[in-house]
mmCIF file of C-alpha atoms in Angstrom:
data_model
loop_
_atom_site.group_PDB
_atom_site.id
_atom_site.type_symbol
_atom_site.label_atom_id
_atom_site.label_comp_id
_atom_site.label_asym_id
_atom_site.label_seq_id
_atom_site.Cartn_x
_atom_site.Cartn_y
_atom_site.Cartn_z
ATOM 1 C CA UNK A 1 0.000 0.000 0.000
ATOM 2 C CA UNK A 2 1.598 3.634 -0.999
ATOM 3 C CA UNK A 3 2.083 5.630 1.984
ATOM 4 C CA UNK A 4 -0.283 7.786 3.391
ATOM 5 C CA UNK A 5 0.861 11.914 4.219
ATOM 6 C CA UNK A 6 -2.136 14.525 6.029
ATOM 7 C CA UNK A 7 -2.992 17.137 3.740
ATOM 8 C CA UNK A 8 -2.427 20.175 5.843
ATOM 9 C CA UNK A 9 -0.232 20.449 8.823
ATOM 10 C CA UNK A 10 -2.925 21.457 11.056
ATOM 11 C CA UNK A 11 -3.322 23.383 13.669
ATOM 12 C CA UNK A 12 0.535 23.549 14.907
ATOM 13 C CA UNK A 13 2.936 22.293 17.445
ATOM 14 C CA UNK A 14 0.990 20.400 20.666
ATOM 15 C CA UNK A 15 1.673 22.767 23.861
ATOM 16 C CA UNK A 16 3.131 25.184 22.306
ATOM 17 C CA UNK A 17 1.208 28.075 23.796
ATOM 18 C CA UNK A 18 0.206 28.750 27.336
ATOM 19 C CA UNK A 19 -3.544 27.259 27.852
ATOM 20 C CA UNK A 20 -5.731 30.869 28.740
ATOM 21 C CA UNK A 21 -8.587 30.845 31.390
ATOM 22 C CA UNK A 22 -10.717 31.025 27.544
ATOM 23 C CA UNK A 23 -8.941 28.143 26.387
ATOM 24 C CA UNK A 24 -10.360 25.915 29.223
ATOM 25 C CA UNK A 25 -13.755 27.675 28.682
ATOM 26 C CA UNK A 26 -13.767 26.547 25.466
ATOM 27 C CA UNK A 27 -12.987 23.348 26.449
ATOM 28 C CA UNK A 28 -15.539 22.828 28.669
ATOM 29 C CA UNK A 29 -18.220 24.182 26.172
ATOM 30 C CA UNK A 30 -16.741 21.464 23.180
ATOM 31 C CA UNK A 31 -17.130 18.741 25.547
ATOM 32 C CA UNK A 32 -20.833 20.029 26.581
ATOM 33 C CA UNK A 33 -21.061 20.249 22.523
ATOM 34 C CA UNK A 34 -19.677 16.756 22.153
ATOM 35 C CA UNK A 35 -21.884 15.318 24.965
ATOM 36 C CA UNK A 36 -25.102 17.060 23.405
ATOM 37 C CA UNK A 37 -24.478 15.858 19.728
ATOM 38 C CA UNK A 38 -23.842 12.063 21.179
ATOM 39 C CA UNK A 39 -27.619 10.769 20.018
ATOM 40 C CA UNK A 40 -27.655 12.711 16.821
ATOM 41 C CA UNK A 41 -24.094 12.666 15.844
ATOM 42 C CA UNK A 42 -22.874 9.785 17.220
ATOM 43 C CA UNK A 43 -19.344 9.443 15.385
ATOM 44 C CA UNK A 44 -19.116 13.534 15.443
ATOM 45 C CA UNK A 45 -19.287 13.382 18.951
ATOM 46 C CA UNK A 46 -16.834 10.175 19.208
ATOM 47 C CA UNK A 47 -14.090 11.562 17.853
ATOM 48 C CA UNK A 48 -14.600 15.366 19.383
ATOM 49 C CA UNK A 49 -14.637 14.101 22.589
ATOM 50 C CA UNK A 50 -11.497 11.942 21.481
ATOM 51 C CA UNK A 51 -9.905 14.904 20.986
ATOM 52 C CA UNK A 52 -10.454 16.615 23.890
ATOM 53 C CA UNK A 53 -9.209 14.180 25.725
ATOM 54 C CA UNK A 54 -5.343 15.168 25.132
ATOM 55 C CA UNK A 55 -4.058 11.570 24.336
ATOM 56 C CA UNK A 56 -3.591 11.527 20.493
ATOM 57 C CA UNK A 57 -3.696 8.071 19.981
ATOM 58 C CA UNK A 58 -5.025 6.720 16.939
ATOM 59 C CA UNK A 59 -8.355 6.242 16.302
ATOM 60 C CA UNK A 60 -10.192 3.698 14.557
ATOM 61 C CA UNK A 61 -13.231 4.478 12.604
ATOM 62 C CA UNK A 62 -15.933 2.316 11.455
ATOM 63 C CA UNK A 63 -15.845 2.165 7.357
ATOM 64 C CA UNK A 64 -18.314 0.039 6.266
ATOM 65 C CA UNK A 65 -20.895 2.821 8.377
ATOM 66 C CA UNK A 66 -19.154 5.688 6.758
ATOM 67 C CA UNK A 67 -19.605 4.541 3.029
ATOM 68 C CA UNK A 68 -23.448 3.002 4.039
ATOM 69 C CA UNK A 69 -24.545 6.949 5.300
ATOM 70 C CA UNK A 70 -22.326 8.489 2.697
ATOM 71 C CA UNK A 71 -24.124 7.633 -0.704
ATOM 72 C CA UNK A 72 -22.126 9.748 -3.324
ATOM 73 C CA UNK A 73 -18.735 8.780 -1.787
ATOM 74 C CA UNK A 74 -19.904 4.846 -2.385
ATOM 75 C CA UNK A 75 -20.634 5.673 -5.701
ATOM 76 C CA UNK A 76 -17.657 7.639 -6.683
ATOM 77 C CA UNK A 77 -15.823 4.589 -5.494
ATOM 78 C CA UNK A 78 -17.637 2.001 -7.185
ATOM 79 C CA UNK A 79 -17.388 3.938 -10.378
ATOM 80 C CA UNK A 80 -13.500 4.063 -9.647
ATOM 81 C CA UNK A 81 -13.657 0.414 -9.061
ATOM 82 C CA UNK A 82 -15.608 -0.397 -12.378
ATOM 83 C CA UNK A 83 -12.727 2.337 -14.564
ATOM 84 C CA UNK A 84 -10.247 -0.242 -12.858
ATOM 85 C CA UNK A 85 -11.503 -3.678 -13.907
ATOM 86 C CA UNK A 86 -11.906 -1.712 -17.468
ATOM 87 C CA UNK A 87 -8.559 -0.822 -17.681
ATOM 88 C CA UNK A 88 -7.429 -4.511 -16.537
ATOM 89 C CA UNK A 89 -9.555 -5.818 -19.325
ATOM 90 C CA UNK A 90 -8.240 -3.536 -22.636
ATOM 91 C CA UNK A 91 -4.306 -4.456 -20.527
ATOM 92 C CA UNK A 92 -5.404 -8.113 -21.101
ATOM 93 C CA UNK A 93 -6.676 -7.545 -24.536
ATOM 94 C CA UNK A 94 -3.426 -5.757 -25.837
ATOM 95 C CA UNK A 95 -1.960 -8.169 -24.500
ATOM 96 C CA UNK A 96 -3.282 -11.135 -26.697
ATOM 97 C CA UNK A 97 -3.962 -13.061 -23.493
ATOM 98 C CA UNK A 98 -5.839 -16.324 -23.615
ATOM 99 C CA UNK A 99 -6.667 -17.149 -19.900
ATOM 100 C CA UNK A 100 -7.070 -15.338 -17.182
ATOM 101 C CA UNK A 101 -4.626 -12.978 -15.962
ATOM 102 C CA UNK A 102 -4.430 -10.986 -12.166
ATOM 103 C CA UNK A 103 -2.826 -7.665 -11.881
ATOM 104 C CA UNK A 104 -2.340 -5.804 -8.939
ATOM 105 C CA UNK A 105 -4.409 -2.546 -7.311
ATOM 106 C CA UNK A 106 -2.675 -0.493 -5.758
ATOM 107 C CA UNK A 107 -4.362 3.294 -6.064
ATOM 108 C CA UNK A 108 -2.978 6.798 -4.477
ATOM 109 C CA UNK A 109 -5.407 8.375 -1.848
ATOM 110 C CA UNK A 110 -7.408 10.497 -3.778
ATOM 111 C CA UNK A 111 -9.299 13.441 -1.259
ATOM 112 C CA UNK A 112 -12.976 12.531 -0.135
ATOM 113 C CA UNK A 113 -15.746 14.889 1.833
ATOM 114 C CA UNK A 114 -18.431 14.212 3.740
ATOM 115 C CA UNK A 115 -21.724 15.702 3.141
ATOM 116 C CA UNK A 116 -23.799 14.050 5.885
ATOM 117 C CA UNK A 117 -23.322 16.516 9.719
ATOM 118 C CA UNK A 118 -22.120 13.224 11.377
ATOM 119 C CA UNK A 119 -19.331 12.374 9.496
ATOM 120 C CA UNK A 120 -18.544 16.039 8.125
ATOM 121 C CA UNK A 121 -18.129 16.678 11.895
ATOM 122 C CA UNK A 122 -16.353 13.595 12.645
ATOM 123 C CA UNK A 123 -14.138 13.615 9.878
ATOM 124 C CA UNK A 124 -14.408 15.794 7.159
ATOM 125 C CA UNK A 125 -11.928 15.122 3.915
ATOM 126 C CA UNK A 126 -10.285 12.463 4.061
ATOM 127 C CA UNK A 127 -8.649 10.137 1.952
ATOM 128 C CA UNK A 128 -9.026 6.491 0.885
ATOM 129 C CA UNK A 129 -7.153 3.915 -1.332
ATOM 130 C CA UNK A 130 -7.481 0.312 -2.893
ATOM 131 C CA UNK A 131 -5.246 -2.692 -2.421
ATOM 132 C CA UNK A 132 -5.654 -5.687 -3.462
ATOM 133 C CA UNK A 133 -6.186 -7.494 -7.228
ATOM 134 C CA UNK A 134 -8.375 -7.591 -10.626
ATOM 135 C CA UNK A 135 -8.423 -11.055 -12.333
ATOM 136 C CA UNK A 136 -9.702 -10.297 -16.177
ATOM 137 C CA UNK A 137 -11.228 -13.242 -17.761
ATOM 138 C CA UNK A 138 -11.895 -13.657 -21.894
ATOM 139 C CA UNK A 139 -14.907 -14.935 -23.259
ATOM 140 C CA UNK A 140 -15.814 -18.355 -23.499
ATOM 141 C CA UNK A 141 -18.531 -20.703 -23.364
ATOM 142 C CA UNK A 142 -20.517 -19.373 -20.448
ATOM 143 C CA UNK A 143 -19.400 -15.953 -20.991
ATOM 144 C CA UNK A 144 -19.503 -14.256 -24.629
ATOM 145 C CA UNK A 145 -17.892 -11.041 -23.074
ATOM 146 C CA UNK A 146 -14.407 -10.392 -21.365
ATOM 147 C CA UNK A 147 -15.081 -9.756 -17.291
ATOM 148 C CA UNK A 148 -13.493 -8.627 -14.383
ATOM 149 C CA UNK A 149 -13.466 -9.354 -10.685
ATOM 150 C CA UNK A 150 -11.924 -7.415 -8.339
ATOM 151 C CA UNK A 151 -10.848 -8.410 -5.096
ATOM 152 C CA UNK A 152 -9.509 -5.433 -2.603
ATOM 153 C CA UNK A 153 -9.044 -3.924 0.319
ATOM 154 C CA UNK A 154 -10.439 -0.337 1.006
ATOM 155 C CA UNK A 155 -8.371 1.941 3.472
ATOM 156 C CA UNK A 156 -9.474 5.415 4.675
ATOM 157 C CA UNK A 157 -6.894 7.907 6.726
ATOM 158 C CA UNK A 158 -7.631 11.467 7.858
ATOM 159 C CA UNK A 159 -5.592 13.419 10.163
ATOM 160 C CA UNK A 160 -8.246 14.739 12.894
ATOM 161 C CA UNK A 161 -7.490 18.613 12.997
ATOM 162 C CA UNK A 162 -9.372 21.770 13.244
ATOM 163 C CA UNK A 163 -6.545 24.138 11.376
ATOM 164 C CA UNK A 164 -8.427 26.854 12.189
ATOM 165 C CA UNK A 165 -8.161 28.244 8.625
ATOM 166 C CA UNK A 166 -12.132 27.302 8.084
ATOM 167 C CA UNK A 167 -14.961 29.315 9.724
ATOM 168 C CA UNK A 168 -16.605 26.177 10.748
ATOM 169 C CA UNK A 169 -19.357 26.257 13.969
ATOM 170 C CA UNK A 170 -20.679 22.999 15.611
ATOM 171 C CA UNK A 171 -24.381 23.823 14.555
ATOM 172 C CA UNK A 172 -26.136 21.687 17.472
ATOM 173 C CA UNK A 173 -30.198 20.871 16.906
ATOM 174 C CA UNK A 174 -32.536 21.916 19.909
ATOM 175 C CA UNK A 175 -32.749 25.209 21.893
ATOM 176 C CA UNK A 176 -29.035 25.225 23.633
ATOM 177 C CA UNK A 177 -26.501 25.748 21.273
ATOM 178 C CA UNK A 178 -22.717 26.100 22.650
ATOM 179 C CA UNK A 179 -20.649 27.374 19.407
ATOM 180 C CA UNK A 180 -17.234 26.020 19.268
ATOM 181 C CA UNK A 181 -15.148 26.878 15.874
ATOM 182 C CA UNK A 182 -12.431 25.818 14.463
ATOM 183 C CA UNK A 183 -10.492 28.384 15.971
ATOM 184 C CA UNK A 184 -11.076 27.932 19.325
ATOM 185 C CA UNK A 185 -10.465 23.584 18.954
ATOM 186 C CA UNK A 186 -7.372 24.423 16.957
ATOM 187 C CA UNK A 187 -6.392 26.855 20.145
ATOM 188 C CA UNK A 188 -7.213 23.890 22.349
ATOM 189 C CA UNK A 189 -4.233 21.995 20.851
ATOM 190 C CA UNK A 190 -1.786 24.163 20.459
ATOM 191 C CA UNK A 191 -2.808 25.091 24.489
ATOM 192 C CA UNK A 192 -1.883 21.642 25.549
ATOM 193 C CA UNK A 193 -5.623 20.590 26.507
ATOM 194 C CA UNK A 194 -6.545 18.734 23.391
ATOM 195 C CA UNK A 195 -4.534 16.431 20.657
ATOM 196 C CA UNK A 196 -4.626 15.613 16.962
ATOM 197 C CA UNK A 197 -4.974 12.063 15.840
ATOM 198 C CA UNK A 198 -4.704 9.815 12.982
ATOM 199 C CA UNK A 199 -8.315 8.522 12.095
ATOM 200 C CA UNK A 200 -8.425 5.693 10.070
ATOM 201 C CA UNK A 201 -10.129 2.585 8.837
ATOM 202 C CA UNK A 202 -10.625 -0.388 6.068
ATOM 203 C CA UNK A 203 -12.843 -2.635 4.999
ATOM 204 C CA UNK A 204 -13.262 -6.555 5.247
ATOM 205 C CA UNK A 205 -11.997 -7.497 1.789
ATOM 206 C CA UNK A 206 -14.204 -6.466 -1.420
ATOM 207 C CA UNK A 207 -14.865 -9.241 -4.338
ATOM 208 C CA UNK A 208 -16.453 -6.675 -7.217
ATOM 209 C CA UNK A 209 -17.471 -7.484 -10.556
ATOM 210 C CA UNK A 210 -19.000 -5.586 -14.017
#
């Protein structure tokens, strides 16, 4: 698999600002924020209150919800996976073959965003990537047409930051709303009280076909 870099260098060095009496308010009104958006958010408020929590350890992230809730992201992959097994099959046909043949898939990490509140909150853009194989097959008695099948792995990695470059606000449903932007969480960091992480996930293996 080709290695994985975060797209922006978030919000800055860990600690490496003095936390402010506004810094810990805003830390206790992101965890109120996380707490509140638990039941409608649940993954937004997973990996907030991750955060918040200082430790910075990775984070694992459940895929297989991710591309159910996020429909044009599934397709946009699917399509990608279909342009694939193409691409195997006119390889194949240069190629004169007369039997099945496998080649490898092994894609970059093209960018990805959310459009859903849960996972734009709880992640974002990220990025994803295929590993695995495409076995091309020419026709024969069963089959008049050349086929594909596809068997991969799908990988997803996004660096959990709030750069503070965006004007984001947690927009919370019901009648108490604490606003937290992306200034103040990428504050929190840099203060010491709150960590980046790598959030990431895969699949069980894929078998795909035309």
């Amino acid at each position: 698999m080709t290695e994985w870099h975060p797209v922006d260098p978030g919000a800055g060095d860990w600690s490496s600002e003095d936390a402010t009496i506004a810094d810990h308010a805003s830390h206790e009104a992101a965890t109120l924020a996380a707490t509140l958006m638990s039941s409608t958010w649940p993954d937004a408020s997973d990996n907030l209150l991750h955060f918040l929590s200082n430790s910075g350890a990775d984070k694992q992230m459940d895929l297989d919800a991710y591309l159910e809730d996020e429909s044009e992201i599934r397709t946009a992959i699917q399509s990608r996976e279909r342009s694939i097994g193409l691409a195997a099959i006119e390889r194949a046909k240069t190629s004169g073959i007369e039997g099945p043949v496998t080649f490898p898939v092994q894609t970059g990490w093209p960018g990805v965003e959310a459009a859903s509140h849960n996972w734009y909150y709880a992640t974002g853009s990220g990025n994803y990537s295929m590993h695995g194989q495409v076995t091309v097959y020419p026709p024969d008695a069963n089959h008049p047409e050349w086929r594909f099948e596809m068997d991969t792995t799908l990988h997803y990695r996004d660096q959990y930051n709030w750069d503070g470059s965006k004007s984001t606000v947690i927009d919370l449903p019901g009648p108490f709303d604490p606003t937290v932007t992306d200034q103040q969480l990428a504050e929190l960091h840099r203060a010491g009280l709150a960590k980046e992480f790598l959030l990431h996930g895969s699949t069980a293996r894929r078998t795909t076909g035309p």
